[in-house]
Coordinates of C-alpha atoms in Angstrom, one line a residue:
X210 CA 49.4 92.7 32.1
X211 CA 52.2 93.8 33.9
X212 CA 54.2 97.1 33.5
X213 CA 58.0 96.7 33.1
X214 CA 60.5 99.1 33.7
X215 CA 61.9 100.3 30.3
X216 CA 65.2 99.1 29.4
X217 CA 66.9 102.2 29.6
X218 CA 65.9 102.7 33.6
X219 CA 67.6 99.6 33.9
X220 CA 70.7 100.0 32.3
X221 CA 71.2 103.4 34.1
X222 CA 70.6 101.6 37.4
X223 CA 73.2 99.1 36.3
X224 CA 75.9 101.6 35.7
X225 CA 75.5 103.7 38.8
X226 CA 76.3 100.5 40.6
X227 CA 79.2 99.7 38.8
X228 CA 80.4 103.5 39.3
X229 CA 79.7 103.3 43.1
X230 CA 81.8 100.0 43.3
X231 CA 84.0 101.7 41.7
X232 CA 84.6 104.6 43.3
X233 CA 84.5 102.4 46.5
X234 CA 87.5 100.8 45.2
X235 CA 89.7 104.2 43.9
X236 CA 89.0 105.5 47.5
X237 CA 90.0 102.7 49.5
X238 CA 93.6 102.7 47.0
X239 CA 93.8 106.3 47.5
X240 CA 93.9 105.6 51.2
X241 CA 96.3 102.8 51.4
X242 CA 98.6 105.0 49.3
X243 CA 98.1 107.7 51.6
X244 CA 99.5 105.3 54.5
X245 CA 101.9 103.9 52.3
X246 CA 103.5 107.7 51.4
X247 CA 103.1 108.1 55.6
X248 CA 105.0 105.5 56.1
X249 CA 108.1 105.8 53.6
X250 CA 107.9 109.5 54.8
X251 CA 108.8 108.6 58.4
X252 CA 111.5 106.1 56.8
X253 CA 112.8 108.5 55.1
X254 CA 112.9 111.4 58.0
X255 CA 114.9 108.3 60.0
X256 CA 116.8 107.8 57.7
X257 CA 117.7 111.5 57.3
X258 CA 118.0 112.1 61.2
X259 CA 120.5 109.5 60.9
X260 CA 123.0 110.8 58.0
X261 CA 122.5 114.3 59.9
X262 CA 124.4 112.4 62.8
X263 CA 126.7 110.6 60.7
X264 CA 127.9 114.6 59.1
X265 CA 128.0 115.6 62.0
X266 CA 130.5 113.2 63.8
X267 CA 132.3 113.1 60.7
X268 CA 133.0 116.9 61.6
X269 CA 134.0 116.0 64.8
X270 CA 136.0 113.6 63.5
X271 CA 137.9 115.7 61.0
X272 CA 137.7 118.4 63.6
X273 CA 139.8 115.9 66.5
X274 CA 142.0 114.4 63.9
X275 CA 144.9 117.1 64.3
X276 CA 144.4 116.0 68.3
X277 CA 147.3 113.9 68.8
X278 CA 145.6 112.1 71.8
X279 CA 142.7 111.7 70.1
X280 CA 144.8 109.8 67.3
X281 CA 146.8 107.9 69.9
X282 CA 143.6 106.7 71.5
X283 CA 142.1 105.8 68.2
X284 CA 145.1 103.4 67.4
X285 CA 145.3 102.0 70.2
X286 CA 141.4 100.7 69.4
X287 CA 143.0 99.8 65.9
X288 CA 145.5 97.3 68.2
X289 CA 148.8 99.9 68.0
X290 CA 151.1 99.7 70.3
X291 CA 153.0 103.2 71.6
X292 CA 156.8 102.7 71.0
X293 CA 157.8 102.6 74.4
X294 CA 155.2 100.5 75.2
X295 CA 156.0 96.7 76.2
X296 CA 153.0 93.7 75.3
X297 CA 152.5 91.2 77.0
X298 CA 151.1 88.2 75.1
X299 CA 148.3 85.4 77.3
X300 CA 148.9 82.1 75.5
X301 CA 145.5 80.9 77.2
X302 CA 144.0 84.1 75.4
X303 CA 140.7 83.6 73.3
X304 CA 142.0 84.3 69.8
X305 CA 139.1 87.0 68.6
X306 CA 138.3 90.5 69.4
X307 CA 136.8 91.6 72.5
X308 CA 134.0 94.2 71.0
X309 CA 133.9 95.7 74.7
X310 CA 137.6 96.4 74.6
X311 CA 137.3 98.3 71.3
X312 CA 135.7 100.9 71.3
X313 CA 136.2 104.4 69.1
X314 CA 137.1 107.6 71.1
X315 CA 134.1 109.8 72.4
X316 CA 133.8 112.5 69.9
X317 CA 132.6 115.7 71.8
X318 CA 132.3 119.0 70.1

């Protein structure tokens, strides 16, 4: 006759298993959360680099708006025309906005 192993031997030997699969499966989340946090992080420092630049041209901006040349330069992207300033007008013209003749000002400190 042939000795088997007692129940209980069994049952532990079952539930280690079932803990080792499942600690297998809590580290490999813990891991992809890790790179998950990683990578929202460097989102997030982007995204804060940028609205670092965006203050700081704002500043500039409010800093060169009591420049009257500055201003004059900025309408004149807008389409003004000075007063003293005649325009001529291409009927063959392509009716749109050329983006390389509009262009903002440089904003320098």
């Amino acid at each position: 006759m042939t000795k088997r192993p007692p129940i209980l031997m069994i049952l532990l030997s079952v539930l280690a298993g079932l803990g080792i699969i499942q600690m297998t499966v809590l580290i490999g989340y813990s891991i992809y959360r890790t790179v998950e946090f990683h990578q929202q992080i460097r989102e997030l420092e982007a995204r804060v680099t940028l609205l670092k630049q965006d203050v700081a041209d704002l500043s500039n901006m409010r800093q060169k708006s009591f420049d009257p040349e500055f201003l004059r330069q900025l309408a004149r992207c807008q389409g003004y025309v000075g007063e003293k300033e005649e325009v001529f007008v291409d009927q063959k013209a392509v009716q749109g906005v050329n983006e390389a003749e509009c262009r903002l000002p440089v904003l320098r400190p």
